[in-house]
JSON list of C-alpha atoms in Angstrom, two decimals:
[
{"chain": "R", "resi": 1, "resn": "MET", "atom": "CA", "xyz": [-147.35, 64.92, -4.41]},
{"chain": "R", "resi": 2, "resn": "ALA", "atom": "CA", "xyz": [-150.14, 67.38, -5.03]},
{"chain": "R", "resi": 3, "resn": "ASP", "atom": "CA", "xyz": [-153.06, 66.55, -7.35]},
{"chain": "R", "resi": 4, "resn": "THR", "atom": "CA", "xyz": [-152.75, 68.52, -10.53]},
{"chain": "R", "resi": 5, "resn": "PRO", "atom": "CA", "xyz": [-154.20, 68.09, -13.97]},
{"chain": "R", "resi": 6, "resn": "GLU", "atom": "CA", "xyz": [-150.88, 66.85, -15.16]},
{"chain": "R", "resi": 7, "resn": "ASN", "atom": "CA", "xyz": [-150.69, 63.85, -12.81]},
{"chain": "R", "resi": 8, "resn": "GLY", "atom": "CA", "xyz": [-154.37, 62.91, -13.28]},
{"chain": "R", "resi": 9, "resn": "GLY", "atom": "CA", "xyz": [-155.66, 64.78, -10.08]},
{"chain": "R", "resi": 10, "resn": "ALA", "atom": "CA", "xyz": [-158.57, 67.20, -10.09]},
{"chain": "R", "resi": 11, "resn": "ALA", "atom": "CA", "xyz": [-157.82, 70.70, -10.79]},
{"chain": "R", "resi": 12, "resn": "ALA", "atom": "CA", "xyz": [-157.68, 72.85, -7.72]},
{"chain": "R", "resi": 13, "resn": "GLN", "atom": "CA", "xyz": [-160.92, 74.91, -7.48]},
{"chain": "R", "resi": 14, "resn": "PRO", "atom": "CA", "xyz": [-160.14, 78.67, -7.36]},
{"chain": "R", "resi": 15, "resn": "GLN", "atom": "CA", "xyz": [-161.50, 80.16, -4.12]},
{"chain": "R", "resi": 16, "resn": "GLN", "atom": "CA", "xyz": [-164.16, 82.80, -4.57]},
{"chain": "R", "resi": 17, "resn": "PRO", "atom": "CA", "xyz": [-162.69, 86.09, -3.48]},
{"chain": "R", "resi": 18, "resn": "ALA", "atom": "CA", "xyz": [-164.66, 87.67, -0.58]},
{"chain": "R", "resi": 19, "resn": "SER", "atom": "CA", "xyz": [-166.58, 90.58, -1.87]},
{"chain": "R", "resi": 20, "resn": "GLN", "atom": "CA", "xyz": [-164.57, 93.72, -1.55]},
{"chain": "R", "resi": 21, "resn": "VAL", "atom": "CA", "xyz": [-166.03, 96.67, 0.46]},
{"chain": "R", "resi": 22, "resn": "SER", "atom": "CA", "xyz": [-166.04, 99.76, -1.59]},
{"chain": "R", "resi": 23, "resn": "SER", "atom": "CA", "xyz": [-167.48, 103.15, -0.79]},
{"chain": "R", "resi": 24, "resn": "ARG", "atom": "CA", "xyz": [-167.27, 106.39, -2.79]},
{"chain": "R", "resi": 25, "resn": "VAL", "atom": "CA", "xyz": [-168.38, 109.85, -1.79]},
{"chain": "R", "resi": 26, "resn": "LEU", "atom": "CA", "xyz": [-170.59, 111.13, -4.63]},
{"chain": "R", "resi": 27, "resn": "ALA", "atom": "CA", "xyz": [-171.52, 114.41, -2.95]},
{"chain": "R", "resi": 28, "resn": "GLN", "atom": "CA", "xyz": [-171.31, 116.37, 0.33]},
{"chain": "R", "resi": 29, "resn": "TYR", "atom": "CA", "xyz": [-173.50, 119.31, 1.14]},
{"chain": "R", "resi": 30, "resn": "ILE", "atom": "CA", "xyz": [-175.22, 121.37, 3.85]},
{"chain": "R", "resi": 31, "resn": "ARG", "atom": "CA", "xyz": [-178.81, 120.36, 3.98]},
{"chain": "R", "resi": 32, "resn": "ASP", "atom": "CA", "xyz": [-179.89, 122.91, 6.55]},
{"chain": "R", "resi": 33, "resn": "MET", "atom": "CA", "xyz": [-178.16, 125.40, 8.70]},
{"chain": "R", "resi": 34, "resn": "SER", "atom": "CA", "xyz": [-179.03, 128.10, 11.23]},
{"chain": "R", "resi": 35, "resn": "PHE", "atom": "CA", "xyz": [-176.72, 130.32, 13.17]},
{"chain": "R", "resi": 36, "resn": "GLU", "atom": "CA", "xyz": [-178.10, 132.66, 15.79]},
{"chain": "R", "resi": 37, "resn": "ASN", "atom": "CA", "xyz": [-175.79, 135.31, 17.45]},
{"chain": "R", "resi": 38, "resn": "ILE", "atom": "CA", "xyz": [-177.82, 135.92, 20.61]},
{"chain": "R", "resi": 39, "resn": "LEU", "atom": "CA", "xyz": [-174.97, 137.94, 22.14]},
{"chain": "R", "resi": 40, "resn": "ALA", "atom": "CA", "xyz": [-175.14, 140.59, 19.42]},
{"chain": "R", "resi": 41, "resn": "GLN", "atom": "CA", "xyz": [-178.98, 140.57, 19.36]},
{"chain": "R", "resi": 42, "resn": "LYS", "atom": "CA", "xyz": [-179.72, 140.89, 23.20]},
{"chain": "R", "resi": 43, "resn": "GLY", "atom": "CA", "xyz": [-176.33, 141.65, 24.73]},
{"chain": "R", "resi": 44, "resn": "VAL", "atom": "CA", "xyz": [-175.08, 139.63, 27.72]},
{"chain": "R", "resi": 45, "resn": "THR", "atom": "CA", "xyz": [-174.03, 141.05, 31.05]},
{"chain": "R", "resi": 46, "resn": "GLY", "atom": "CA", "xyz": [-171.14, 139.86, 33.12]},
{"chain": "R", "resi": 47, "resn": "ASP", "atom": "CA", "xyz": [-168.49, 137.29, 32.17]},
{"chain": "R", "resi": 48, "resn": "ALA", "atom": "CA", "xyz": [-169.00, 135.94, 28.71]},
{"chain": "R", "resi": 49, "resn": "ALA", "atom": "CA", "xyz": [-166.82, 132.90, 29.13]},
{"chain": "R", "resi": 50, "resn": "PRO", "atom": "CA", "xyz": [-168.60, 130.32, 27.07]},
{"chain": "R", "resi": 51, "resn": "GLU", "atom": "CA", "xyz": [-169.77, 126.86, 27.94]},
{"chain": "R", "resi": 52, "resn": "ILE", "atom": "CA", "xyz": [-170.27, 124.79, 24.79]},
{"chain": "R", "resi": 53, "resn": "GLN", "atom": "CA", "xyz": [-172.62, 121.90, 24.32]},
{"chain": "R", "resi": 54, "resn": "VAL", "atom": "CA", "xyz": [-172.76, 119.72, 21.24]},
{"chain": "R", "resi": 55, "resn": "GLN", "atom": "CA", "xyz": [-175.42, 117.28, 20.47]},
{"chain": "R", "resi": 56, "resn": "VAL", "atom": "CA", "xyz": [-174.97, 114.85, 17.52]},
{"chain": "R", "resi": 57, "resn": "ASN", "atom": "CA", "xyz": [-177.65, 112.82, 15.71]},
{"chain": "R", "resi": 58, "resn": "LEU", "atom": "CA", "xyz": [-177.16, 110.59, 12.67]},
{"chain": "R", "resi": 59, "resn": "ASP", "atom": "CA", "xyz": [-179.54, 109.48, 9.99]},
{"chain": "R", "resi": 60, "resn": "ALA", "atom": "CA", "xyz": [-179.15, 107.33, 6.89]},
{"chain": "R", "resi": 61, "resn": "ARG", "atom": "CA", "xyz": [-181.42, 106.98, 3.96]},
{"chain": "R", "resi": 62, "resn": "LYS", "atom": "CA", "xyz": [-181.49, 104.65, 0.99]},
{"chain": "R", "resi": 63, "resn": "ARG", "atom": "CA", "xyz": [-181.62, 106.55, -2.37]},
{"chain": "R", "resi": 64, "resn": "LYS", "atom": "CA", "xyz": [-183.19, 105.33, -5.59]},
{"chain": "R", "resi": 65, "resn": "PRO", "atom": "CA", "xyz": [-179.94, 104.43, -7.49]},
{"chain": "R", "resi": 66, "resn": "GLU", "atom": "CA", "xyz": [-178.73, 101.05, -6.51]},
{"chain": "R", "resi": 67, "resn": "ASN", "atom": "CA", "xyz": [-176.15, 101.00, -3.56]},
{"chain": "R", "resi": 68, "resn": "GLN", "atom": "CA", "xyz": [-176.54, 104.78, -2.85]},
{"chain": "R", "resi": 69, "resn": "TYR", "atom": "CA", "xyz": [-177.17, 106.19, 0.56]},
{"chain": "R", "resi": 70, "resn": "GLU", "atom": "CA", "xyz": [-177.50, 109.66, 2.04]},
{"chain": "R", "resi": 71, "resn": "VAL", "atom": "CA", "xyz": [-175.93, 109.91, 5.49]},
{"chain": "R", "resi": 72, "resn": "ILE", "atom": "CA", "xyz": [-176.71, 113.08, 7.50]},
{"chain": "R", "resi": 73, "resn": "THR", "atom": "CA", "xyz": [-174.88, 114.28, 10.54]},
{"chain": "R", "resi": 74, "resn": "LYS", "atom": "CA", "xyz": [-176.97, 116.74, 12.54]},
{"chain": "R", "resi": 75, "resn": "LEU", "atom": "CA", "xyz": [-175.27, 118.97, 15.03]},
{"chain": "R", "resi": 76, "resn": "ASN", "atom": "CA", "xyz": [-176.95, 121.23, 17.67]},
{"chain": "R", "resi": 77, "resn": "VAL", "atom": "CA", "xyz": [-174.16, 123.45, 19.16]},
{"chain": "R", "resi": 78, "resn": "THR", "atom": "CA", "xyz": [-175.16, 125.82, 21.97]},
{"chain": "R", "resi": 79, "resn": "SER", "atom": "CA", "xyz": [-172.94, 128.28, 23.81]},
{"chain": "R", "resi": 80, "resn": "LYS", "atom": "CA", "xyz": [-173.99, 129.82, 27.13]},
{"chain": "R", "resi": 81, "resn": "THR", "atom": "CA", "xyz": [-172.14, 131.91, 29.69]},
{"chain": "R", "resi": 82, "resn": "LYS", "atom": "CA", "xyz": [-170.63, 129.87, 32.51]},
{"chain": "R", "resi": 83, "resn": "GLU", "atom": "CA", "xyz": [-171.67, 132.44, 35.13]},
{"chain": "R", "resi": 84, "resn": "LYS", "atom": "CA", "xyz": [-175.46, 132.88, 34.45]},
{"chain": "R", "resi": 85, "resn": "GLY", "atom": "CA", "xyz": [-176.17, 130.41, 31.70]},
{"chain": "R", "resi": 86, "resn": "GLU", "atom": "CA", "xyz": [-177.24, 133.10, 29.29]},
{"chain": "R", "resi": 87, "resn": "PRO", "atom": "CA", "xyz": [-177.17, 131.95, 25.62]},
{"chain": "R", "resi": 88, "resn": "LEU", "atom": "CA", "xyz": [-174.36, 133.33, 23.39]},
{"chain": "R", "resi": 89, "resn": "PHE", "atom": "CA", "xyz": [-175.03, 131.57, 20.13]},
{"chain": "R", "resi": 90, "resn": "VAL", "atom": "CA", "xyz": [-176.89, 128.57, 18.69]},
{"chain": "R", "resi": 91, "resn": "LEU", "atom": "CA", "xyz": [-175.70, 126.63, 15.66]},
{"chain": "R", "resi": 92, "resn": "GLU", "atom": "CA", "xyz": [-177.88, 124.02, 14.08]},
{"chain": "R", "resi": 93, "resn": "ILE", "atom": "CA", "xyz": [-176.49, 122.21, 11.04]},
{"chain": "R", "resi": 94, "resn": "GLU", "atom": "CA", "xyz": [-177.40, 119.10, 8.98]},
{"chain": "R", "resi": 95, "resn": "TYR", "atom": "CA", "xyz": [-174.47, 118.00, 6.75]},
{"chain": "R", "resi": 96, "resn": "ALA", "atom": "CA", "xyz": [-175.04, 115.18, 4.29]},
{"chain": "R", "resi": 97, "resn": "GLY", "atom": "CA", "xyz": [-172.91, 112.88, 2.31]},
{"chain": "R", "resi": 98, "resn": "VAL", "atom": "CA", "xyz": [-174.05, 110.80, -0.54]},
{"chain": "R", "resi": 99, "resn": "PHE", "atom": "CA", "xyz": [-172.24, 107.54, -0.71]},
{"chain": "R", "resi": 100, "resn": "GLU", "atom": "CA", "xyz": [-172.13, 104.61, -3.08]},
{"chain": "R", "resi": 101, "resn": "VAL", "atom": "CA", "xyz": [-171.52, 101.48, -0.93]},
{"chain": "R", "resi": 102, "resn": "THR", "atom": "CA", "xyz": [-170.92, 98.06, -2.24]},
{"chain": "R", "resi": 103, "resn": "GLY", "atom": "CA", "xyz": [-169.68, 94.76, -0.87]},
{"chain": "R", "resi": 104, "resn": "VAL", "atom": "CA", "xyz": [-170.97, 95.35, 2.68]},
{"chain": "R", "resi": 105, "resn": "PRO", "atom": "CA", "xyz": [-173.18, 92.47, 4.00]},
{"chain": "R", "resi": 106, "resn": "GLU", "atom": "CA", "xyz": [-176.76, 93.52, 4.66]},
{"chain": "R", "resi": 107, "resn": "GLU", "atom": "CA", "xyz": [-176.43, 92.93, 8.44]},
{"chain": "R", "resi": 108, "resn": "GLN", "atom": "CA", "xyz": [-173.40, 95.16, 8.59]},
{"chain": "R", "resi": 109, "resn": "LEU", "atom": "CA", "xyz": [-174.71, 97.98, 6.41]},
{"chain": "R", "resi": 110, "resn": "HIS", "atom": "CA", "xyz": [-176.46, 99.95, 9.13]},
{"chain": "R", "resi": 111, "resn": "PRO", "atom": "CA", "xyz": [-173.45, 100.26, 11.37]},
{"chain": "R", "resi": 112, "resn": "TYR", "atom": "CA", "xyz": [-171.28, 100.95, 8.34]},
{"chain": "R", "resi": 113, "resn": "LEU", "atom": "CA", "xyz": [-173.45, 103.87, 7.22]},
{"chain": "R", "resi": 114, "resn": "LEU", "atom": "CA", "xyz": [-173.69, 105.30, 10.69]},
{"chain": "R", "resi": 115, "resn": "ILE", "atom": "CA", "xyz": [-170.05, 104.90, 11.75]},
{"chain": "R", "resi": 116, "resn": "GLU", "atom": "CA", "xyz": [-167.76, 104.84, 8.70]},
{"chain": "R", "resi": 117, "resn": "CYS", "atom": "CA", "xyz": [-169.59, 107.39, 6.53]},
{"chain": "R", "resi": 118, "resn": "PRO", "atom": "CA", "xyz": [-169.74, 110.13, 9.16]},
{"chain": "R", "resi": 119, "resn": "ARG", "atom": "CA", "xyz": [-166.10, 109.64, 9.87]},
{"chain": "R", "resi": 120, "resn": "ILE", "atom": "CA", "xyz": [-165.39, 110.50, 6.21]},
{"chain": "R", "resi": 121, "resn": "THR", "atom": "CA", "xyz": [-167.55, 113.71, 6.15]},
{"chain": "R", "resi": 122, "resn": "PHE", "atom": "CA", "xyz": [-166.71, 114.90, 9.73]},
{"chain": "R", "resi": 123, "resn": "PRO", "atom": "CA", "xyz": [-163.57, 116.83, 8.84]},
{"chain": "R", "resi": 124, "resn": "PHE", "atom": "CA", "xyz": [-165.56, 118.93, 6.33]},
{"chain": "R", "resi": 125, "resn": "LEU", "atom": "CA", "xyz": [-168.39, 119.53, 8.90]},
{"chain": "R", "resi": 126, "resn": "ARG", "atom": "CA", "xyz": [-165.77, 120.54, 11.44]},
{"chain": "R", "resi": 127, "resn": "ARG", "atom": "CA", "xyz": [-164.34, 123.17, 9.15]},
{"chain": "R", "resi": 128, "resn": "ILE", "atom": "CA", "xyz": [-167.76, 124.56, 8.44]},
{"chain": "R", "resi": 129, "resn": "VAL", "atom": "CA", "xyz": [-168.54, 124.86, 12.12]},
{"chain": "R", "resi": 130, "resn": "SER", "atom": "CA", "xyz": [-165.20, 126.50, 12.71]},
{"chain": "R", "resi": 131, "resn": "ASP", "atom": "CA", "xyz": [-165.81, 129.04, 9.95]},
{"chain": "R", "resi": 132, "resn": "VAL", "atom": "CA", "xyz": [-169.36, 129.81, 10.88]},
{"chain": "R", "resi": 133, "resn": "THR", "atom": "CA", "xyz": [-168.59, 130.54, 14.57]},
{"chain": "R", "resi": 134, "resn": "ARG", "atom": "CA", "xyz": [-165.56, 132.75, 13.55]},
{"chain": "R", "resi": 135, "resn": "ASP", "atom": "CA", "xyz": [-167.68, 134.55, 10.87]},
{"chain": "R", "resi": 136, "resn": "GLY", "atom": "CA", "xyz": [-170.50, 134.92, 13.45]},
{"chain": "R", "resi": 137, "resn": "GLY", "atom": "CA", "xyz": [-168.16, 137.01, 15.71]},
{"chain": "R", "resi": 138, "resn": "PHE", "atom": "CA", "xyz": [-166.93, 134.38, 18.11]},
{"chain": "R", "resi": 139, "resn": "PRO", "atom": "CA", "xyz": [-163.56, 132.51, 18.39]},
{"chain": "R", "resi": 140, "resn": "GLN", "atom": "CA", "xyz": [-163.66, 129.70, 15.93]},
{"chain": "R", "resi": 141, "resn": "LEU", "atom": "CA", "xyz": [-164.96, 126.51, 17.45]},
{"chain": "R", "resi": 142, "resn": "ASN", "atom": "CA", "xyz": [-162.84, 123.53, 16.63]},
{"chain": "R", "resi": 143, "resn": "LEU", "atom": "CA", "xyz": [-164.97, 120.44, 17.44]},
{"chain": "R", "resi": 144, "resn": "GLU", "atom": "CA", "xyz": [-163.25, 117.44, 19.04]},
{"chain": "R", "resi": 145, "resn": "THR", "atom": "CA", "xyz": [-163.17, 114.29, 17.06]},
{"chain": "R", "resi": 146, "resn": "ILE", "atom": "CA", "xyz": [-166.45, 112.43, 17.50]},
{"chain": "R", "resi": 147, "resn": "ASP", "atom": "CA", "xyz": [-166.29, 108.61, 18.29]},
{"chain": "R", "resi": 148, "resn": "PHE", "atom": "CA", "xyz": [-168.96, 107.51, 15.96]},
{"chain": "R", "resi": 149, "resn": "LEU", "atom": "CA", "xyz": [-168.60, 103.91, 17.08]},
{"chain": "R", "resi": 150, "resn": "ALA", "atom": "CA", "xyz": [-169.20, 104.86, 20.75]},
{"chain": "R", "resi": 151, "resn": "LEU", "atom": "CA", "xyz": [-172.17, 107.00, 19.53]},
{"chain": "R", "resi": 152, "resn": "TYR", "atom": "CA", "xyz": [-173.59, 104.02, 17.62]},
{"chain": "R", "resi": 153, "resn": "ARG", "atom": "CA", "xyz": [-173.20, 101.65, 20.58]},
{"chain": "R", "resi": 154, "resn": "SER", "atom": "CA", "xyz": [-174.79, 104.28, 22.85]},
{"chain": "R", "resi": 155, "resn": "GLU", "atom": "CA", "xyz": [-177.72, 104.56, 20.59]},
{"chain": "R", "resi": 156, "resn": "LEU", "atom": "CA", "xyz": [-178.23, 100.72, 20.36]},
{"chain": "R", "resi": 157, "resn": "ALA", "atom": "CA", "xyz": [-178.09, 100.63, 24.16]},
{"chain": "R", "resi": 158, "resn": "ARG", "atom": "CA", "xyz": [-180.61, 103.41, 24.49]},
{"chain": "R", "resi": 159, "resn": "ARG", "atom": "CA", "xyz": [-183.02, 101.63, 22.03]},
{"chain": "R", "resi": 160, "resn": "ALA", "atom": "CA", "xyz": [-182.58, 98.40, 23.83]},
{"chain": "R", "resi": 161, "resn": "GLU", "atom": "CA", "xyz": [-183.40, 100.03, 27.22]},
{"chain": "R", "resi": 162, "resn": "ALA", "atom": "CA", "xyz": [-186.43, 101.72, 25.58]},
{"chain": "R", "resi": 163, "resn": "GLU", "atom": "CA", "xyz": [-187.65, 98.39, 24.23]},
{"chain": "R", "resi": 164, "resn": "LYS", "atom": "CA", "xyz": [-187.11, 96.74, 27.62]},
{"chain": "R", "resi": 165, "resn": "ALA", "atom": "CA", "xyz": [-189.11, 99.57, 29.36]},
{"chain": "R", "resi": 166, "resn": "LYS", "atom": "CA", "xyz": [-191.78, 99.20, 26.75]},
{"chain": "R", "resi": 167, "resn": "GLU", "atom": "CA", "xyz": [-192.07, 95.44, 27.44]},
{"chain": "R", "resi": 168, "resn": "THR", "atom": "CA", "xyz": [-192.35, 95.89, 31.19]},
{"chain": "R", "resi": 169, "resn": "VAL", "atom": "CA", "xyz": [-195.14, 98.42, 30.77]},
{"chain": "R", "resi": 170, "resn": "ASN", "atom": "CA", "xyz": [-197.19, 95.98, 28.61]}
]
């Protein structure tokens, strides 16, 4: 028979619910953007079949209001001809999202901000890149989905290697 207040046993202590992770997007915006149509400016000779390179960097900053963070996805997209490597266009964009994040343990906040938050804003950034390249006179560039978890792990490994190299020098 279970102990209950009716049979003289101690009342069961309610378990504290684990804090619930909650995030809200408060704003999304272009912080900075530059598009250069080098093909139109200089002209390119020969086959203009493009070779696209995309570099991604992430940044997260605490904001003054409690539990608010600005997460910035920075893309540097370059297109060059396959044949001669002549530049066709360059697109640099910083796209930010302002998030209110609660319930995430402090030790998990950094990966949460740099993995989950960019996943939320990425579809909007992808659309902007597509529209800008199309409006710039090129076929629209539909970015492949970015694996932000792999990107985060790669950055951690790069930093660990840099620290290791730094220690061996000293």
